[in-house]
Amino acid sequence: MISIPDAESGHVYLVGAGPGDPALLTLRAAHLLKTADVVLPDDLVSDEILALASPTALIIPVGKRCGQPRITQAGIHALLLEHASAGSSVVRLKSGDPLIFGRAAEEIAFLREHSIPFAIVPGITAAFAVAAALETPLTDRTRASKLILATAHHAAGKLALTPSWSGASPNEATLVIYMPGRNFETLAQDLIGSGIAPETPCTAVSCASTPEEHIHITTLAELSSPDVGPAPVLLLIGPPISKPEH
Ligand SMILES: C[S@@+](CC[C@H](N)C(=O)[O-])C[C@H]1O[C@@H](n2cnc3c(N)ncnc32)[C@H](O)[C@@H]1O
């Protein structure tokens, strides 16, 4: 029997909800969800997962769809502060793992600044669900000694508008691209321009781990937007994939 503590009054939990399938939640995530007073989920967190929250929990969606903020990051911080200082236990529920492309750094800094006790609960990141869907290891001792998690999306006003791919060549590496955007041809050209061979295997997986999962296997040169399923999409560049498309 595993004993998992309930969500504590006045505490914030940055919890990973995994890639979509509720069965891929950790036991701790499921228990915190069940016992928290307030849940602040991102857009990618499914209704099935939210249904695991206590029926009395206050659920406030705080997703920022397609970069068009319905709520600002400062607004999320204000909600964390308001509810934790009122003595509620708060689950801040993020898709995948909260520490991978999840703006956790800003929330951690805010919680520290306001002396709000918090804990981080890891989740299964999308890359791992994609690898499972493709039945392909992300590392391989004969051909992929490196695993690179990258994003094609930068914060507005930070760094360049589009990331520089130089140095991202998946020579003996698997390159995983989160938030690839919808212009796959341009992204492929940028990657080829950075020195990645056009014939490098490239797979786009949409909605991994959910009933809507869609896999498109191609090469970088032939990656075409209409063949890629709906968001969320992850691109895997590097290892040859043998699993048939569906
Ligand atoms: C804001 S990032 C959050 C990543 C998340 N923290 C994680 O660890 O998976 C959102 C991106 O993750 C990827 N993603 C999340 N869930 C996915 C899924 N089920 N299938 C494919 N890609 C997914 C997509 O690239 C999406 O644009």
XYZ file of N, CA and C and ligand atoms in Angstrom:
765
model
N 0.858 -1.199 0.000
C 0.000 0.000 0.000
C 0.890 1.245 0.000
N 0.671 2.142 -0.949
C 1.485 3.360 -1.008
C 0.732 4.479 -0.286
N 1.458 5.191 0.585
C 0.798 6.302 1.275
C 1.236 7.608 0.609
N 0.282 8.336 0.077
C 0.601 9.598 -0.610
C -0.077 10.734 0.155
N 0.695 11.734 0.617
C 0.078 12.814 1.384
C -0.929 13.616 0.548
N -1.986 14.092 1.229
C -2.970 14.960 0.574
C -2.338 16.316 0.260
N -2.974 17.058 -0.625
C -2.551 18.440 -0.892
C -2.724 19.248 0.395
N -1.697 20.037 0.732
C -1.726 20.772 2.008
C -2.231 22.189 1.843
N -2.899 22.630 2.864
C -3.432 23.998 2.896
C -2.313 25.027 2.663
N -2.560 25.988 1.793
C -1.593 27.072 1.565
C -0.409 26.684 0.694
N -0.412 25.449 0.182
C 0.693 24.991 -0.666
C 0.282 25.019 -2.145
N 1.277 25.237 -2.975
C 1.063 25.152 -4.425
C 1.846 23.957 -4.943
N 1.224 23.199 -5.840
C 1.887 22.038 -6.442
C 1.957 22.258 -7.952
N 3.171 22.285 -8.491
C 3.331 22.354 -9.952
C 3.354 20.912 -10.429
N 2.256 20.500 -11.047
C 2.053 19.068 -11.313
C 2.049 18.795 -12.814
N 2.756 17.747 -13.213
C 2.737 17.308 -14.604
C 1.544 16.404 -14.836
N 0.750 16.739 -15.872
C -0.446 15.949 -16.170
C -0.164 14.878 -17.215
N 1.089 14.813 -17.694
C 1.408 13.818 -18.721
C 0.891 14.258 -20.080
N 1.042 13.382 -21.086
C 0.781 13.789 -22.470
C -0.694 13.793 -22.884
N -1.571 13.280 -22.070
C -2.991 13.299 -22.469
C -3.772 12.139 -21.889
N -3.241 10.935 -22.034
C -3.920 9.752 -21.506
C -3.950 9.827 -19.977
N -5.145 9.832 -19.361
C -5.202 9.933 -17.902
C -4.454 8.792 -17.211
N -4.344 7.658 -17.877
C -3.648 6.521 -17.269
C -2.150 6.786 -17.142
N -1.668 7.849 -17.785
C -0.248 8.178 -17.691
C 0.036 9.242 -16.629
N -0.971 9.585 -15.847
C -0.725 10.459 -14.685
C 0.073 9.668 -13.657
N 0.917 10.331 -12.880
C 1.555 9.622 -11.771
C 0.517 9.455 -10.643
N 0.796 8.513 -9.757
C -0.108 8.311 -8.620
C -0.178 9.590 -7.783
N 0.969 10.260 -7.638
C 0.988 11.475 -6.820
C 0.174 12.586 -7.481
N 0.288 12.712 -8.784
C -0.491 13.730 -9.497
C -1.983 13.464 -9.306
N -2.389 12.205 -9.461
C -3.815 11.871 -9.342
C -4.303 12.167 -7.928
N -3.463 11.863 -6.929
C -3.898 12.078 -5.548
C -3.984 13.568 -5.218
N -3.020 14.336 -5.681
C -3.056 15.786 -5.426
C -4.282 16.414 -6.096
N -4.559 15.933 -7.297
C -5.719 16.432 -8.041
C -7.002 16.140 -7.257
N -7.049 14.948 -6.682
C -8.240 14.523 -5.933
C -8.420 15.324 -4.636
N -7.301 15.813 -4.059
C -7.397 16.415 -2.723
C -7.190 17.945 -2.714
N -6.895 18.530 -3.878
C -6.641 19.986 -3.890
C -7.955 20.775 -3.864
N -7.886 21.983 -3.281
C -9.065 22.863 -3.251
C -9.229 23.612 -4.565
N -8.089 23.949 -5.178
C -8.119 24.765 -6.401
C -7.220 24.112 -7.441
N -7.695 24.072 -8.699
C -6.889 23.505 -9.792
C -6.806 24.540 -10.909
N -5.584 24.834 -11.329
C -5.363 25.800 -12.419
C -4.739 25.038 -13.596
N -5.563 24.526 -14.522
C -5.006 23.716 -15.615
C -4.658 24.517 -16.863
N -3.637 24.047 -17.581
C -3.320 24.576 -18.908
C -4.316 24.021 -19.931
N -4.301 24.616 -21.132
C -5.216 24.195 -22.200
C -5.105 22.725 -22.579
N -3.870 22.197 -22.576
C -3.697 20.848 -23.097
C -4.162 19.765 -22.118
N -4.549 20.168 -20.925
C -5.011 19.168 -19.947
C -6.456 18.796 -20.280
N -6.697 17.489 -20.476
C -8.008 17.049 -20.958
C -9.079 17.072 -19.864
N -10.332 17.083 -20.317
C -11.468 17.024 -19.389
C -11.447 15.733 -18.581
N -10.996 14.652 -19.219
C -10.942 13.363 -18.502
C -10.033 13.465 -17.279
N -8.935 14.190 -17.445
C -8.009 14.357 -16.313
C -8.641 15.285 -15.274
N -9.278 16.346 -15.725
C -9.901 17.278 -14.777
C -11.038 16.615 -14.008
N -11.630 15.591 -14.621
C -12.718 14.876 -13.936
C -12.204 14.141 -12.695
N -10.892 13.999 -12.571
C -10.326 13.327 -11.395
C -10.202 14.280 -10.200
N -10.455 15.571 -10.435
C -10.387 16.538 -9.325
C -11.571 16.310 -8.392
N -11.426 16.805 -7.167
C -12.526 16.704 -6.202
C -13.744 17.436 -6.767
N -14.954 16.894 -6.552
C -16.158 17.586 -7.059
C -16.320 18.974 -6.443
N -15.676 19.192 -5.292
C -15.812 20.516 -4.660
C -14.676 21.467 -5.063
N -13.731 20.984 -5.858
C -12.581 21.830 -6.217
C -13.024 22.969 -7.144
N -12.355 24.096 -6.970
C -12.561 25.219 -7.882
C -11.567 25.035 -9.035
N -12.103 24.895 -10.253
C -11.213 24.697 -11.412
C -11.211 25.972 -12.252
N -10.029 26.557 -12.401
C -9.919 27.808 -13.172
C -8.950 27.569 -14.335
N -9.467 27.362 -15.571
C -8.553 27.131 -16.706
C -7.696 28.374 -16.955
N -6.404 28.158 -17.132
C -5.502 29.307 -17.322
C -4.645 29.120 -18.583
N -5.199 28.406 -19.582
C -4.437 28.154 -20.815
C -4.230 29.427 -21.613
N -3.139 29.402 -22.394
C -2.858 30.558 -23.274
C -2.759 29.994 -24.678
N -3.902 29.882 -25.342
C -3.977 29.187 -26.621
C -3.212 29.911 -27.734
N -2.422 29.150 -28.476
C -1.714 29.653 -29.659
C -1.005 30.970 -29.392
N -0.500 31.149 -28.213
C 0.248 32.360 -27.918
C -0.643 33.592 -27.747
N -1.963 33.436 -27.909
C -2.878 34.568 -27.714
C -3.364 34.515 -26.274
N -2.761 35.278 -25.395
C -3.093 35.091 -23.986
C -4.533 35.474 -23.672
N -5.245 34.509 -23.054
C -6.545 34.859 -22.494
C -6.297 35.321 -21.067
N -5.216 34.788 -20.499
C -4.806 35.229 -19.171
C -3.288 35.415 -19.253
N -2.800 36.448 -18.628
C -1.354 36.691 -18.679
C -0.660 35.830 -17.629
N 0.663 35.744 -17.769
C 1.427 35.016 -16.758
C 1.265 35.706 -15.406
N 1.219 37.043 -15.432
C 1.018 37.779 -14.173
C -0.348 37.439 -13.572
N -1.324 37.223 -14.430
C -2.661 36.845 -13.950
C -2.621 35.479 -13.267
N -1.844 34.569 -13.821
C -1.697 33.240 -13.200
C -1.023 33.394 -11.837
N 0.013 34.214 -11.792
C 0.712 34.439 -10.518
C -0.263 34.994 -9.477
N -1.086 35.927 -9.904
C -2.034 36.545 -8.968
C -2.993 35.488 -8.407
N -3.423 34.554 -9.268
C -4.326 33.488 -8.794
C -3.615 32.563 -7.800
N -2.358 32.256 -8.090
C -1.589 31.397 -7.168
C -1.520 32.060 -5.795
N -1.199 33.353 -5.816
C -1.040 34.094 -4.558
C -2.381 34.191 -3.813
N -3.410 34.566 -4.556
C -4.733 34.749 -3.929
C -5.187 33.468 -3.222
N -5.109 32.353 -3.910
C -5.675 31.116 -3.344
C -4.767 30.493 -2.288
N -3.455 30.538 -2.519
C -2.556 29.964 -1.501
C -2.616 30.799 -0.232
N -2.662 32.134 -0.366
C -2.669 32.927 0.865
C -4.022 32.871 1.571
N -5.064 32.439 0.864
C -6.358 32.238 1.540
C -6.401 30.866 2.231
N -5.308 30.106 2.117
C -5.251 28.823 2.819
C -5.692 27.629 1.974
N -5.951 27.859 0.691
C -6.338 26.737 -0.173
C -5.104 25.953 -0.617
N -5.304 24.690 -0.911
C -4.245 23.917 -1.568
C -4.471 24.073 -3.070
N -3.389 24.351 -3.792
C -3.532 24.699 -5.210
C -2.699 23.764 -6.082
N -3.348 23.132 -7.047
C -2.609 22.353 -8.046
C -2.537 23.169 -9.327
N -1.307 23.490 -9.719
C -1.081 24.169 -11.011
C -0.724 23.047 -11.975
N -1.707 22.715 -12.829
C -1.593 21.496 -13.636
C -1.100 21.820 -15.050
N 0.067 21.278 -15.382
C 0.669 21.570 -16.681
C 0.758 20.276 -17.476
N 0.619 20.368 -18.807
C 0.711 19.156 -19.617
C 2.133 18.603 -19.551
N 2.251 17.314 -19.768
C 3.572 16.673 -19.810
C 4.280 16.797 -18.482
N 5.524 17.252 -18.538
C 6.300 17.505 -17.324
C 6.311 19.015 -17.091
N 6.129 19.446 -15.830
C 6.031 20.899 -15.620
C 7.325 21.654 -15.889
N 8.447 20.930 -15.928
C 9.730 21.619 -16.094
C 10.240 21.587 -17.535
N 9.419 21.094 -18.457
C 9.821 21.094 -19.872
C 8.909 22.072 -20.616
N 9.488 23.160 -21.099
C 8.758 24.162 -21.883
C 7.406 24.513 -21.246
N 7.430 24.756 -19.947
C 6.168 25.013 -19.252
C 6.140 26.314 -18.470
N 7.086 27.186 -18.689
C 7.181 28.472 -17.985
C 7.225 28.291 -16.473
N 7.774 27.150 -16.065
C 7.837 26.884 -14.627
C 8.811 27.831 -13.936
N 9.859 28.263 -14.645
C 10.868 29.107 -14.000
C 10.217 30.359 -13.420
N 9.288 30.945 -14.197
C 8.646 32.178 -13.724
C 7.761 31.913 -12.512
N 7.059 30.773 -12.544
C 6.159 30.477 -11.421
C 6.965 30.127 -10.167
N 8.060 29.411 -10.335
C 8.911 29.058 -9.181
C 9.477 30.342 -8.571
N 9.970 31.245 -9.430
C 10.546 32.501 -8.914
C 9.485 33.281 -8.150
N 8.272 33.311 -8.686
C 7.184 34.054 -8.029
C 6.839 33.427 -6.669
N 6.742 32.113 -6.651
C 6.368 31.429 -5.397
C 7.443 31.656 -4.334
N 8.713 31.600 -4.762
C 9.810 31.856 -3.802
C 9.740 33.285 -3.279
N 9.543 34.205 -4.228
C 9.510 35.631 -3.869
C 8.435 35.913 -2.817
N 7.319 35.173 -2.908
C 6.205 35.415 -1.981
C 6.171 34.395 -0.837
N 7.256 33.639 -0.707
C 7.381 32.643 0.371
C 6.174 31.697 0.442
N 5.695 31.318 -0.728
C 4.581 30.353 -0.773
C 5.213 28.955 -0.871
N 4.895 28.052 0.064
C 5.487 26.718 -0.028
C 4.983 25.980 -1.269
N 5.893 25.338 -1.945
C 5.482 24.638 -3.170
C 6.267 23.345 -3.354
N 5.724 22.480 -4.202
C 6.417 21.243 -4.565
C 6.184 20.996 -6.049
N 7.125 20.273 -6.640
C 7.034 19.982 -8.076
C 6.838 18.480 -8.262
N 5.836 18.142 -9.055
C 5.533 16.725 -9.280
C 5.762 16.420 -10.764
N 6.788 15.642 -11.084
C 7.109 15.388 -12.494
C 5.972 14.669 -13.225
N 5.956 14.844 -14.546
C 4.976 14.135 -15.374
C 5.688 13.549 -16.581
N 4.967 12.754 -17.341
C 5.561 12.158 -18.549
C 5.513 13.199 -19.658
N 6.686 13.596 -20.116
C 6.733 14.618 -21.160
C 6.303 14.035 -22.512
N 5.831 14.932 -23.393
C 5.290 14.489 -24.685
C 6.286 13.638 -25.471
N 7.571 13.959 -25.372
C 8.570 13.203 -26.146
C 8.530 11.713 -25.794
N 8.269 11.424 -24.541
C 8.279 10.014 -24.123
C 7.031 9.296 -24.641
N 5.901 10.027 -24.689
C 4.682 9.425 -25.236
C 4.839 9.197 -26.736
N 5.514 10.133 -27.396
C 5.743 10.005 -28.838
C 6.649 8.800 -29.120
N 7.708 8.667 -28.346
C 8.616 7.532 -28.545
C 7.860 6.212 -28.349
N 6.987 6.188 -27.339
C 6.213 4.967 -27.087
C 5.273 4.688 -28.261
N 4.647 5.759 -28.781
C 3.721 5.589 -29.904
C 4.452 5.032 -31.128
N 5.698 5.469 -31.295
C 6.476 5.057 -32.472
C 7.238 3.754 -32.225
N 7.168 3.276 -31.001
C 7.928 2.077 -30.622
C 9.400 2.262 -30.974
N 9.905 3.463 -30.686
C 11.278 3.826 -31.046
C 12.008 4.406 -29.847
N 13.135 3.831 -29.461
C 13.900 4.459 -28.377
C 14.428 5.815 -28.834
N 14.504 6.757 -27.905
C 15.041 8.084 -28.239
C 16.566 8.067 -28.200
N 17.105 7.109 -27.501
C 18.559 6.923 -27.502
C 18.836 5.505 -27.980
N 20.008 5.349 -28.570
C 20.370 4.018 -29.059
C 21.885 3.945 -29.043
N 22.427 2.883 -28.475
C 23.878 2.899 -28.284
C 24.649 2.801 -29.594
N 23.955 2.467 -30.702
C 24.680 2.425 -31.974
C 24.486 3.684 -32.822
N 23.425 4.478 -32.556
C 23.212 5.601 -33.483
C 22.655 6.865 -32.866
N 22.317 6.866 -31.599
C 21.790 8.102 -30.997
C 22.287 8.211 -29.561
N 23.446 8.825 -29.414
C 24.023 8.960 -28.067
C 23.589 10.253 -27.399
N 22.831 11.088 -28.147
C 22.373 12.362 -27.579
C 20.865 12.509 -27.809
N 20.224 13.158 -26.880
C 18.801 13.469 -27.023
C 18.644 14.965 -26.788
N 18.135 15.659 -27.807
C 18.015 17.117 -27.709
C 16.531 17.490 -27.683
N 16.111 18.153 -26.619
C 14.733 18.650 -26.548
C 14.782 20.137 -26.888
N 14.103 20.505 -27.955
C 14.175 21.898 -28.427
C 12.760 22.414 -28.662
N 12.648 23.721 -28.815
C 11.354 24.281 -29.224
C 11.574 25.228 -30.394
N 10.553 25.306 -31.251
C 10.620 26.234 -32.376
C 9.994 27.569 -31.982
N 9.602 27.678 -30.721
C 8.859 28.858 -30.268
C 9.660 29.587 -29.203
N 9.865 30.885 -29.410
C 10.554 31.680 -28.398
C 9.576 32.640 -27.748
N 9.846 33.012 -26.503
C 9.028 34.033 -25.836
C 9.138 35.336 -26.616
N 8.013 36.025 -26.756
C 8.036 37.313 -27.460
C 9.046 38.227 -26.787
N 9.859 38.880 -27.609
C 10.814 39.844 -27.062
C 12.087 39.219 -26.537
N 12.143 37.880 -26.549
C 13.340 37.217 -26.035
C 14.108 36.577 -27.188
N 15.401 36.684 -27.198
C 16.262 36.072 -28.203
C 15.776 36.451 -29.601
N 16.036 35.607 -30.586
C 15.564 35.890 -31.934
C 14.102 35.463 -32.031
N 13.409 35.979 -33.047
C 12.002 35.610 -33.211
C 11.889 34.128 -33.545
N 12.770 33.644 -34.415
C 12.801 32.205 -34.680
C 14.137 31.682 -34.170
N 14.142 30.497 -33.601
C 15.387 30.019 -33.010
C 16.439 29.694 -34.061
N 17.677 29.825 -33.681
C 18.749 29.409 -34.572
C 18.955 27.914 -34.374
N 18.992 27.177 -35.472
C 19.142 25.728 -35.356
C 20.592 25.303 -35.469
N 21.505 26.281 -35.637
C 22.879 25.843 -35.818
C 23.351 25.114 -34.564
N 23.998 23.996 -34.796
C 24.448 23.174 -33.666
C 23.419 22.140 -33.260
N 22.226 22.198 -33.873
C 21.190 21.234 -33.479
C 21.222 19.979 -34.340
N 22.243 19.865 -35.203
C 22.308 18.741 -36.122
C 22.213 17.416 -35.387
N 21.283 16.564 -35.788
C 21.132 15.313 -35.066
C 22.111 14.225 -35.512
N 23.390 14.650 -35.695
C 24.395 13.638 -35.980
C 24.553 12.790 -34.720
N 24.174 11.519 -34.842
C 24.196 10.637 -33.669
C 23.344 11.187 -32.535
N 22.286 11.927 -32.914
C 21.393 12.463 -31.883
C 19.951 12.342 -32.353
N 19.056 12.334 -31.394
C 17.644 12.469 -31.710
C 17.264 13.899 -31.335
N 16.678 14.594 -32.287
C 16.232 15.967 -32.029
C 14.707 15.956 -31.911
N 14.200 16.421 -30.786
C 12.749 16.478 -30.575
C 12.353 17.945 -30.539
N 11.377 18.316 -31.362
C 10.980 19.728 -31.401
C 9.548 19.890 -30.872
N 9.449 20.582 -29.745
C 8.157 20.943 -29.162
C 7.687 22.245 -29.817
N 6.373 22.443 -29.816
C 5.767 23.665 -30.362
C 6.362 24.012 -31.732
N 6.223 23.099 -32.695
C 6.856 23.348 -34.001
C 6.133 24.392 -34.843
N 4.975 24.882 -34.390
C 4.198 25.811 -35.223
C 3.446 25.033 -36.279
N 2.914 25.736 -37.309
C 2.142 25.030 -38.342
C 2.806 25.119 -39.705
N 3.899 25.874 -39.805
C 4.547 25.957 -41.112
C 5.732 24.990 -41.143
N 5.394 23.732 -41.439
C 6.404 22.679 -41.341
C 7.435 22.766 -42.461
N 7.009 23.288 -43.629
C 7.962 23.406 -44.744
C 9.074 24.393 -44.374
N 8.679 25.539 -43.811
C 9.687 26.544 -43.444
C 10.604 26.011 -42.353
N 10.007 25.349 -41.368
C 10.816 24.787 -40.283
C 11.824 23.778 -40.858
N 11.337 22.922 -41.786
C 12.233 21.925 -42.380
C 13.367 22.610 -43.138
N 13.023 23.670 -43.883
C 14.060 24.381 -44.632
C 15.086 25.007 -43.688
N 14.618 25.558 -42.564
C 15.537 26.151 -41.580
C 16.474 25.075 -41.021
N 15.906 23.905 -40.759
C 16.728 22.828 -40.194
C 17.750 22.335 -41.224
N 17.287 22.221 -42.478
C 18.211 21.799 -43.546
C 19.299 22.866 -43.725
N 18.882 24.117 -43.664
C 19.836 25.232 -43.787
C 20.885 25.221 -42.688
N 20.528 24.639 -41.545
C 21.487 24.612 -40.432
C 22.454 23.437 -40.562
N 22.248 22.613 -41.618
C 23.217 21.549 -41.858
C 22.672 20.143 -41.661
N 21.396 20.015 -41.334
C 20.826 18.669 -41.170
C 20.481 18.126 -42.563
N 20.878 16.896 -42.843
C 20.688 16.336 -44.190
C 19.195 16.246 -44.534
N 18.840 16.641 -45.778
C 17.415 16.631 -46.166
C 16.771 15.259 -46.036
N 17.580 14.209 -46.221
C 16.987 12.861 -46.169
C 16.862 12.302 -44.750
N 17.180 13.140 -43.754
C 17.068 12.684 -42.355
C 15.614 12.307 -42.044
N 15.419 11.148 -41.434
C 14.042 10.773 -41.073
C 13.406 11.814 -40.150
N 12.120 12.054 -40.389
C 11.400 13.071 -39.622
C 9.979 12.550 -39.406
N 9.537 12.573 -38.191
C 8.192 12.068 -37.876
C 7.433 13.115 -37.085
N 6.205 13.381 -37.508
C 5.344 14.321 -36.782
C 4.261 13.512 -36.086
N 4.190 13.646 -34.778
C 3.150 12.922 -34.034
C 2.222 13.947 -33.395
N 0.942 13.770 -33.694
C -0.082 14.686 -33.194
C -0.878 13.958 -32.113
N -1.184 14.669 -31.024
C -2.062 14.132 -29.968
C -1.597 12.764 -29.447
N -0.305 12.643 -29.204
C 0.242 11.366 -28.734
C -0.461 10.905 -27.467
N -0.694 9.643 -27.380
C -1.286 8.956 -26.219
C -2.792 9.149 -26.104
N -3.403 9.834 -27.069
C -4.863 10.033 -27.000
C -5.523 9.253 -28.157
N -6.848 9.118 -28.130
C -7.516 8.393 -29.237
C -7.316 9.098 -30.579
N -6.980 10.387 -30.550
C -6.792 11.155 -31.809
C -5.365 11.069 -32.337
N -4.544 10.263 -31.716
C -3.118 10.212 -32.108
C -2.966 10.007 -33.621
N -2.068 10.793 -34.221
C -1.827 10.694 -35.671
C -0.329 10.751 -35.911
N 0.155 9.804 -36.712
C 1.603 9.713 -36.954
C 1.877 9.933 -38.435
N 2.811 10.817 -38.733
C 3.201 11.038 -40.128
C 4.712 10.835 -40.238
N 5.097 9.807 -40.978
C 6.521 9.466 -41.090
C 7.029 9.899 -42.454
N 8.112 10.669 -42.471
C 8.630 11.169 -43.745
C 10.119 11.480 -43.593
N 10.612 12.354 -44.463
C 11.979 12.872 -44.294
C 11.860 14.381 -44.115
N 12.946 14.993 -43.699
C 12.915 16.442 -43.488
C 12.529 17.158 -44.792
N 13.124 16.721 -45.911
C 12.873 17.403 -47.194
C 11.414 17.273 -47.606
N 10.755 16.192 -47.203
C 9.389 15.957 -47.682
C 8.313 16.281 -46.652
N 8.724 16.850 -45.549
C 7.741 17.192 -44.510
C 6.757 18.211 -45.066
N 5.459 17.882 -45.020
C 4.497 18.832 -45.593
C 3.339 19.060 -44.623
N 2.996 20.329 -44.442
C 2.017 20.718 -43.426
C 0.681 19.972 -43.525
N 0.101 19.800 -44.738
C -1.219 19.152 -44.785
C -1.201 17.704 -44.284
N -0.027 17.085 -44.287
C 0.037 15.681 -43.856
C 0.165 15.528 -42.343
N 0.370 16.651 -41.670
C 0.578 16.597 -40.216
C -0.773 16.781 -39.514
N -1.015 15.992 -38.490
C -2.281 16.063 -37.760
C -2.417 17.362 -36.970
N -3.561 17.521 -36.297
C -3.811 18.765 -35.544
C -2.934 18.898 -34.305
N -2.834 20.110 -33.776
C -2.064 20.378 -32.554
C -2.689 19.610 -31.387
N -1.897 19.220 -30.420
C -0.461 19.449 -30.294
C 0.357 18.446 -31.108
N 1.452 18.970 -31.666
C 2.315 18.147 -32.524
C 3.746 18.200 -32.003
N 4.395 17.069 -32.065
C 5.815 17.006 -31.718
C 6.556 16.447 -32.935
N 7.695 17.035 -33.234
C 8.504 16.527 -34.354
C 9.687 15.754 -33.799
N 9.943 14.621 -34.403
C 11.083 13.798 -33.994
C 11.994 13.677 -35.212
N 13.223 14.098 -35.067
C 14.140 14.112 -36.203
C 15.371 13.303 -35.837
N 15.667 12.340 -36.657
C 16.868 11.556 -36.388
C 16.706 10.069 -36.611
N 16.192 9.367 -35.629
C 16.241 7.914 -35.775
C 15.273 7.425 -36.854
N 15.654 6.420 -37.617
C 14.711 5.876 -38.597
C 13.517 5.252 -37.870
N 12.324 5.525 -38.361
C 11.112 5.008 -37.729
C 10.511 3.945 -38.644
N 10.186 2.806 -38.085
C 9.655 1.755 -38.954
C 8.161 1.534 -38.758
N 7.599 2.118 -37.696
C 6.179 1.876 -37.444
C 5.333 2.485 -38.569
N 4.348 1.750 -39.095
C 3.542 2.304 -40.190
C 2.689 3.482 -39.743
N 2.362 4.364 -40.701
C 1.515 5.520 -40.403
C 0.104 5.054 -40.072
N -0.610 5.847 -39.283
C -2.048 5.628 -39.114
C -2.730 6.964 -38.866
C 3.883 24.376 -23.941
S 4.615 22.873 -24.497
C 4.409 21.926 -23.023
C 5.234 20.676 -23.020
C 4.949 19.821 -21.806
N 5.369 20.494 -20.578
C 5.610 18.449 -21.891
O 6.493 18.149 -21.078
O 5.204 17.658 -22.769
C 3.337 22.261 -25.533
C 3.901 21.408 -26.655
O 4.146 20.086 -26.193
C 3.919 19.168 -27.248
N 2.864 18.233 -26.825
C 2.223 18.228 -25.647
N 1.379 17.178 -25.575
C 1.496 16.516 -26.750
C 0.893 15.354 -27.281
N -0.003 14.650 -26.592
N 1.250 14.954 -28.518
C 2.164 15.639 -29.238
N 2.780 16.751 -28.778
C 2.452 17.172 -27.549
C 3.516 19.981 -28.464
O 4.689 20.260 -29.207
C 2.959 21.223 -27.825
O 3.019 22.322 -28.715
